[in-house]
PDB file of C-alpha atoms in Angstrom:
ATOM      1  CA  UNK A 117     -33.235  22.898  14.530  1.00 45.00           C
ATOM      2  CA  UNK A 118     -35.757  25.739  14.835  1.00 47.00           C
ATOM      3  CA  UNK A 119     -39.128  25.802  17.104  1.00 44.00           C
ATOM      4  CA  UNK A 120     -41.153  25.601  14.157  1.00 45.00           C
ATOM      5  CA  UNK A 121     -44.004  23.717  12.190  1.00 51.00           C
ATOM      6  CA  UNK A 122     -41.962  20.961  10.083  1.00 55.00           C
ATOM      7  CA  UNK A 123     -41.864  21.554   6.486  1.00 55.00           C
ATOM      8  CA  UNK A 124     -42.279  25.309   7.170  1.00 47.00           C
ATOM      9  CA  UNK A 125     -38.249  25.755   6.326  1.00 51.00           C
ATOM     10  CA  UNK A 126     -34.786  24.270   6.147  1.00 55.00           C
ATOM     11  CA  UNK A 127     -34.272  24.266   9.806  1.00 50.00           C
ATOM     12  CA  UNK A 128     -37.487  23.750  11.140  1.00 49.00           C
ATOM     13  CA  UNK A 129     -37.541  20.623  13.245  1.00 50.00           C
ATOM     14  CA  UNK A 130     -41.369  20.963  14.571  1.00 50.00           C
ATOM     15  CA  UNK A 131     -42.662  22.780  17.636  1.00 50.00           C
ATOM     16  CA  UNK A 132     -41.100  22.585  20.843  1.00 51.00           C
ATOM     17  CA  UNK A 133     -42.347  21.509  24.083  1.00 50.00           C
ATOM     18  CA  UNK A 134     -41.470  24.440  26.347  1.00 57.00           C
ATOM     19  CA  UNK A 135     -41.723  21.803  29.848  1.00 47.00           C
ATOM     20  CA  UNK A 136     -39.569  19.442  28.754  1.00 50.00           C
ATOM     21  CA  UNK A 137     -36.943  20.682  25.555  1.00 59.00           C
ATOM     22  CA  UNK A 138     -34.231  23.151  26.537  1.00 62.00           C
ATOM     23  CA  UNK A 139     -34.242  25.759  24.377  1.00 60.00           C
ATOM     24  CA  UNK A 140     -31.751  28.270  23.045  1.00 58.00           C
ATOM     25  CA  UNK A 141     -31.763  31.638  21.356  1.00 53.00           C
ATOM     26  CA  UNK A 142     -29.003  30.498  18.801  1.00 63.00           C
ATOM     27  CA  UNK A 143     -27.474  27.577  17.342  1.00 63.00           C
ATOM     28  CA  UNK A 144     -24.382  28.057  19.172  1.00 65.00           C
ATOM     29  CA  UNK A 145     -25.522  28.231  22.340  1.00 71.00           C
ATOM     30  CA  UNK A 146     -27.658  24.816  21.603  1.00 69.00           C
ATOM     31  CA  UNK A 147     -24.186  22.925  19.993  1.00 66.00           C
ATOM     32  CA  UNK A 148     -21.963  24.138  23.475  1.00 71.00           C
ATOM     33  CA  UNK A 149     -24.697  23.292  25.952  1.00 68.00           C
ATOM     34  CA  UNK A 150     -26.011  20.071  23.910  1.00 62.00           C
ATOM     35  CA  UNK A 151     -24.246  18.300  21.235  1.00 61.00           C
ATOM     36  CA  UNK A 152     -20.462  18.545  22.438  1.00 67.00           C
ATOM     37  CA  UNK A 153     -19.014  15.441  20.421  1.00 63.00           C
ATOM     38  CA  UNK A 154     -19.342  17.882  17.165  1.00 66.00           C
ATOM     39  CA  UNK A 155     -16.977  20.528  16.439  1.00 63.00           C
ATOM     40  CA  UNK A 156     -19.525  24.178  17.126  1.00 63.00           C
ATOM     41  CA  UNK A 157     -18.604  25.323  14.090  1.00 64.00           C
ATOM     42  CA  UNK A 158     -19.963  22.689  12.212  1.00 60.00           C
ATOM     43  CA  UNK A 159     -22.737  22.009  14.200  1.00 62.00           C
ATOM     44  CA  UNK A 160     -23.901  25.703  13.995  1.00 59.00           C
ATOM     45  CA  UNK A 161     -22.816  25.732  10.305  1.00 65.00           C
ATOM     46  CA  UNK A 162     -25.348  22.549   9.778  1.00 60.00           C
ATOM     47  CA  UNK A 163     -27.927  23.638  12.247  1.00 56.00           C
ATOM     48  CA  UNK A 164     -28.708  26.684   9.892  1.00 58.00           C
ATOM     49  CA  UNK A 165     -28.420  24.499   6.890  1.00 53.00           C
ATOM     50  CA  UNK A 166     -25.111  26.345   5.802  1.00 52.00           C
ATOM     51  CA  UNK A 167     -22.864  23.115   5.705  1.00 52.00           C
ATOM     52  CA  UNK A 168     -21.726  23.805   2.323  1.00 57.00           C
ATOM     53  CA  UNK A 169     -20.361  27.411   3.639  1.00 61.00           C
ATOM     54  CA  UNK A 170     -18.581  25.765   6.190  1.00 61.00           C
ATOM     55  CA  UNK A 171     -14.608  25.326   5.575  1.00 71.00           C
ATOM     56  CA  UNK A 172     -13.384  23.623   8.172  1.00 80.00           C
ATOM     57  CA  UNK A 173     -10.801  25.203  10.909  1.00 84.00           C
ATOM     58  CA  UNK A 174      -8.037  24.478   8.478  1.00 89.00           C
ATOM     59  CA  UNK A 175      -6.002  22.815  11.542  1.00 90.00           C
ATOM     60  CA  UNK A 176      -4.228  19.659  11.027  1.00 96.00           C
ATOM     61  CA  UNK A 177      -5.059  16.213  11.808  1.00 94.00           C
ATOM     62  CA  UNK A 178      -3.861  12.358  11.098  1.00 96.00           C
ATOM     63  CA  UNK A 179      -4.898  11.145   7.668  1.00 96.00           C
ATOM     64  CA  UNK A 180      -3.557   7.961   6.093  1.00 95.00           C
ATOM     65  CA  UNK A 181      -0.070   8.484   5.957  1.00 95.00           C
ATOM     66  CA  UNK A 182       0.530  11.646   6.566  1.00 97.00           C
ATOM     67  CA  UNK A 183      -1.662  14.934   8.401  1.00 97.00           C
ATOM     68  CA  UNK A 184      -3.684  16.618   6.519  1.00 97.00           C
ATOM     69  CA  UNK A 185      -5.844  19.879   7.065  1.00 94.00           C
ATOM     70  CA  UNK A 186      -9.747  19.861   8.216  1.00 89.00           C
ATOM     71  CA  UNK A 187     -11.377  21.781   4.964  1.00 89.00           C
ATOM     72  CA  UNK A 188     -12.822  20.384   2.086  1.00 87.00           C
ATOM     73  CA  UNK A 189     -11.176  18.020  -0.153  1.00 90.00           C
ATOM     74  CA  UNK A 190     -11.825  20.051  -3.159  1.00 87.00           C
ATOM     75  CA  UNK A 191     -10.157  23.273  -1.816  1.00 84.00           C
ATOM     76  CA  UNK A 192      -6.634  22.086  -1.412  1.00 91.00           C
ATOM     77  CA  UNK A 193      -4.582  19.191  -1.985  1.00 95.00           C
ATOM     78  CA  UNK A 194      -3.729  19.124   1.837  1.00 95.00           C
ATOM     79  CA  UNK A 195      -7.038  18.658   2.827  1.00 94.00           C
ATOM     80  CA  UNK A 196      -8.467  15.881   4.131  1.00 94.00           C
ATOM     81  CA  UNK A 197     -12.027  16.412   4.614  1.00 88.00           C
ATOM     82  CA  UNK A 198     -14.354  18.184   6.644  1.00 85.00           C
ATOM     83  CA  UNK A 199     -14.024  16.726  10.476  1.00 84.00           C
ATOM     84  CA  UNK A 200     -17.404  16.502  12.235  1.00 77.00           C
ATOM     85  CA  UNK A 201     -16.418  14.738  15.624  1.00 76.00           C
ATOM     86  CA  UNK A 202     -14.855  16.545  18.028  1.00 72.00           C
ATOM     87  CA  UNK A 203     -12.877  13.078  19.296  1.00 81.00           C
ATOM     88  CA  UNK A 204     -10.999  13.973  16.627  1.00 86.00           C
ATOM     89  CA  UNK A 205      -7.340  15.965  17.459  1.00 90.00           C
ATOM     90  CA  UNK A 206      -6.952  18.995  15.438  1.00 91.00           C
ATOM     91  CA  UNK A 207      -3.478  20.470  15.852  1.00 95.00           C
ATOM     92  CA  UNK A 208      -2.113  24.306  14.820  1.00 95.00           C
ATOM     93  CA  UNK A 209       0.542  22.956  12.700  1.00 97.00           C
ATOM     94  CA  UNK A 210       1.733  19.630  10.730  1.00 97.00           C
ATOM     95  CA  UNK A 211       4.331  19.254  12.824  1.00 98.00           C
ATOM     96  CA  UNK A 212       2.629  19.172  15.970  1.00 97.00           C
ATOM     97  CA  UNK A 213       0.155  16.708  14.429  1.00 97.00           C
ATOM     98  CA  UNK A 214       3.435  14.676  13.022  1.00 98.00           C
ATOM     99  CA  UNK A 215       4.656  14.862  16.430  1.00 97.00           C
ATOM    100  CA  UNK A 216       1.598  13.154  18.045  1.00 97.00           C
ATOM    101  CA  UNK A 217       0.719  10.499  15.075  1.00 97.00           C
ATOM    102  CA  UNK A 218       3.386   9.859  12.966  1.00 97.00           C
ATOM    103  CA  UNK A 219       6.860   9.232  15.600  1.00 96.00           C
ATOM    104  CA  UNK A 220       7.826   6.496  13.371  1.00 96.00           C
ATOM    105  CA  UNK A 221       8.334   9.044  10.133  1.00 97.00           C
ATOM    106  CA  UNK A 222      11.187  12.142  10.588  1.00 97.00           C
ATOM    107  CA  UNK A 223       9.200  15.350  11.679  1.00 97.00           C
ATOM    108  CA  UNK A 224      10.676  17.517   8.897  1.00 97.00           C
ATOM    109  CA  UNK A 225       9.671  15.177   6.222  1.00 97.00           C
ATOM    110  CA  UNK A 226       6.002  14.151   8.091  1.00 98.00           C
ATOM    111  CA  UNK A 227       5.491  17.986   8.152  1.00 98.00           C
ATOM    112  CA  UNK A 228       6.636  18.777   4.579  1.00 97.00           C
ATOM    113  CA  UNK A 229       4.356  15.813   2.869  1.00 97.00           C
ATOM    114  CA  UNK A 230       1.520  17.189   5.066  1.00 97.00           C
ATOM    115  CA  UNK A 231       1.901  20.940   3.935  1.00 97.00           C
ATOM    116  CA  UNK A 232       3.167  19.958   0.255  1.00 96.00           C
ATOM    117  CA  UNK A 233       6.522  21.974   0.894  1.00 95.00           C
ATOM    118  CA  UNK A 234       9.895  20.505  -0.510  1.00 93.00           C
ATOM    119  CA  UNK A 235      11.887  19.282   2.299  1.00 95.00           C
ATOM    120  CA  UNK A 236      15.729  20.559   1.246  1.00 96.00           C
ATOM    121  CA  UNK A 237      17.404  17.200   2.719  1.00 97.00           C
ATOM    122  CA  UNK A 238      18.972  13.960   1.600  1.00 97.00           C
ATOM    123  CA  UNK A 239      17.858  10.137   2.252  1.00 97.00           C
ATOM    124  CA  UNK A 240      19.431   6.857   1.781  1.00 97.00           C
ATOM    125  CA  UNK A 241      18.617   4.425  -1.076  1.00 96.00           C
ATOM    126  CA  UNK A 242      20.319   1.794   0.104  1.00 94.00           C
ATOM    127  CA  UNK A 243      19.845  -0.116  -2.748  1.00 94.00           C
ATOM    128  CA  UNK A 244      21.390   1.780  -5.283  1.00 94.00           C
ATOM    129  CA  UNK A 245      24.137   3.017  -3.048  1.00 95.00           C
ATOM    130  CA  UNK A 246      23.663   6.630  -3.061  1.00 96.00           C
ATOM    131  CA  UNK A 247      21.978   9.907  -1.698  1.00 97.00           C
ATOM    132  CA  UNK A 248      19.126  12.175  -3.295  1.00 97.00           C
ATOM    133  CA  UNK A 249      18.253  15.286  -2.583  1.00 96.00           C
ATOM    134  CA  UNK A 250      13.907  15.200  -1.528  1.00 96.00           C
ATOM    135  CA  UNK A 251      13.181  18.441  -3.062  1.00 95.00           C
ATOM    136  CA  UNK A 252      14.659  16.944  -6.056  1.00 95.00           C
ATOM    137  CA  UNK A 253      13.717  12.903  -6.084  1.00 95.00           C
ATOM    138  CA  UNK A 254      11.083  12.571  -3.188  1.00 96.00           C
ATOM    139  CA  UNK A 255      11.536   9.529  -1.301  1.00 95.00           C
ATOM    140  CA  UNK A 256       8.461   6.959  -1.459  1.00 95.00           C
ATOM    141  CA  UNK A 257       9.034   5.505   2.179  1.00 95.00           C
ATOM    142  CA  UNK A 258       8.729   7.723   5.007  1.00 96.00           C
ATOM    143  CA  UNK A 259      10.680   5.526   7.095  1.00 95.00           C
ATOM    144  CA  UNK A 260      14.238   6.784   5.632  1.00 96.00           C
ATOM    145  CA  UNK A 261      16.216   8.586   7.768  1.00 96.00           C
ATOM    146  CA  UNK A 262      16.693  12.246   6.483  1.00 97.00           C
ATOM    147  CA  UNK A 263      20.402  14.293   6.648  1.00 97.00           C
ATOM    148  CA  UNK A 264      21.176  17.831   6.400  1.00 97.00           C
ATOM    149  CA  UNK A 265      23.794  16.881   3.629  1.00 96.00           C
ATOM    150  CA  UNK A 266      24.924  14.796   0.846  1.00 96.00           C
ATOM    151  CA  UNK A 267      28.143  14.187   3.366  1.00 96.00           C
ATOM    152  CA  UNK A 268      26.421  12.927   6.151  1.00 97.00           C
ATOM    153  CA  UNK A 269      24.090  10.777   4.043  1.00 97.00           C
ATOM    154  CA  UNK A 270      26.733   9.334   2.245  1.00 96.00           C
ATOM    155  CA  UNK A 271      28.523   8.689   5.633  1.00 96.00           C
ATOM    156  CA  UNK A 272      25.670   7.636   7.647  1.00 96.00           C
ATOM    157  CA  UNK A 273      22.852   6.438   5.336  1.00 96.00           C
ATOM    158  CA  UNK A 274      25.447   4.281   2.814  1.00 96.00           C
ATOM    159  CA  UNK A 275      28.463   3.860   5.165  1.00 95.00           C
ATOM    160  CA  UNK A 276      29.738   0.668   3.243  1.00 95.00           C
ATOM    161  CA  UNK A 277      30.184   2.608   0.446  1.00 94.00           C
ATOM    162  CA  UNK A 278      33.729   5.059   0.269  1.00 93.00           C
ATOM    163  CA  UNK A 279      32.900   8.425   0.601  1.00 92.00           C
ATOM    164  CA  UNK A 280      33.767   9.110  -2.912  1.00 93.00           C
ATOM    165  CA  UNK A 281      32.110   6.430  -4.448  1.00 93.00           C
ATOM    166  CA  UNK A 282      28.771   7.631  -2.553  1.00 94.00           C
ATOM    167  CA  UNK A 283      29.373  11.424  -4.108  1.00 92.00           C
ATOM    168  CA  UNK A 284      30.025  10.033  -7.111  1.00 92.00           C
ATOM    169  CA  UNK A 285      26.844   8.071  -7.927  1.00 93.00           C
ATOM    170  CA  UNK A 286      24.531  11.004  -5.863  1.00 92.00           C
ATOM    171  CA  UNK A 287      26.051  13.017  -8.691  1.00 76.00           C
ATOM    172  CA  UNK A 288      27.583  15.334  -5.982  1.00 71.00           C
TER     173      UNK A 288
END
């Protein structure tokens, strides 16, 4: 807040006692000396009473199933929200943040449901006997193993099944 008479702006957050408050010629300075469990950006952004400016760092961090992106939710359908606490881990890219949260779901397909980019690979349904393509039928369970091809799904992912009979009902 600002060294001034409460009520007189936005910021102001009364006047300062010069003995005993630190003060700071900037926001900045005042959120890295004094408030380091927030992220600076925000804390500077809401310390001039410009949160609504602020858009987050964009970086990526673990949401509910998969990472998502520290900027508004309204922006972009990977977003997850703003991130005040800097406990939080932020990470460059989805599949770093995959890498560190999600180890029980394939990288590739953690990273591609976090960035909303078709993952060109095949999974499993084990029930129906046979192989789809993700870019084509996403699968709903991020558990399935993921193969480069139809062949390797059908001989990995439904291995009971004949080769052909697996190509035949992924409609290979």
């Amino acid at each position: 807040v600002t060294d001034c008479e409460t009520g007189a702006g936005e910021t102001c957050g009364g006047l300062a006692n010069s003995i005993s408050d630190d003060l700071f010629s900037d926001p900045r300075s005042c959120c890295e000396s004094k408030m380091e469990w927030t992220f600076t950006d925000f804390c500077e952004a809401k310390s001039l009473a410009n949160e609504e400016c602020y858009a987050g760092s964009g970086e990526y961090y673990r949401g509910d199933k998969v990472c998502v992106r520290d900027c508004h939710t309204s922006s972009h359908a990977t977003c997850g929200g703003i991130i005040e606490g800097s406990w939080v881990d932020l990470f460059d890219t989805p599949e770093a943040c995959c890498d560190a949260h999600f180890m029980w779901i394939e990288n590739e397909l953690c990273a591609g449901r976090s960035s909303l980019t078709a993952v060109e690979k095949y999974w499993a349904d084990k029930t129906l006997g046979k192989c789809f393509k993700d870019s084509d039928t996403p699968t709903k369970d991020l558990s399935v193993s993921i193969y480069d091809t139809v062949e390797a799904c059908c001989s990995d992912g439904i291995y009971w099944m004949s080769k052909e009979d697996c190509y035949a009902a992924s409609d290979v």
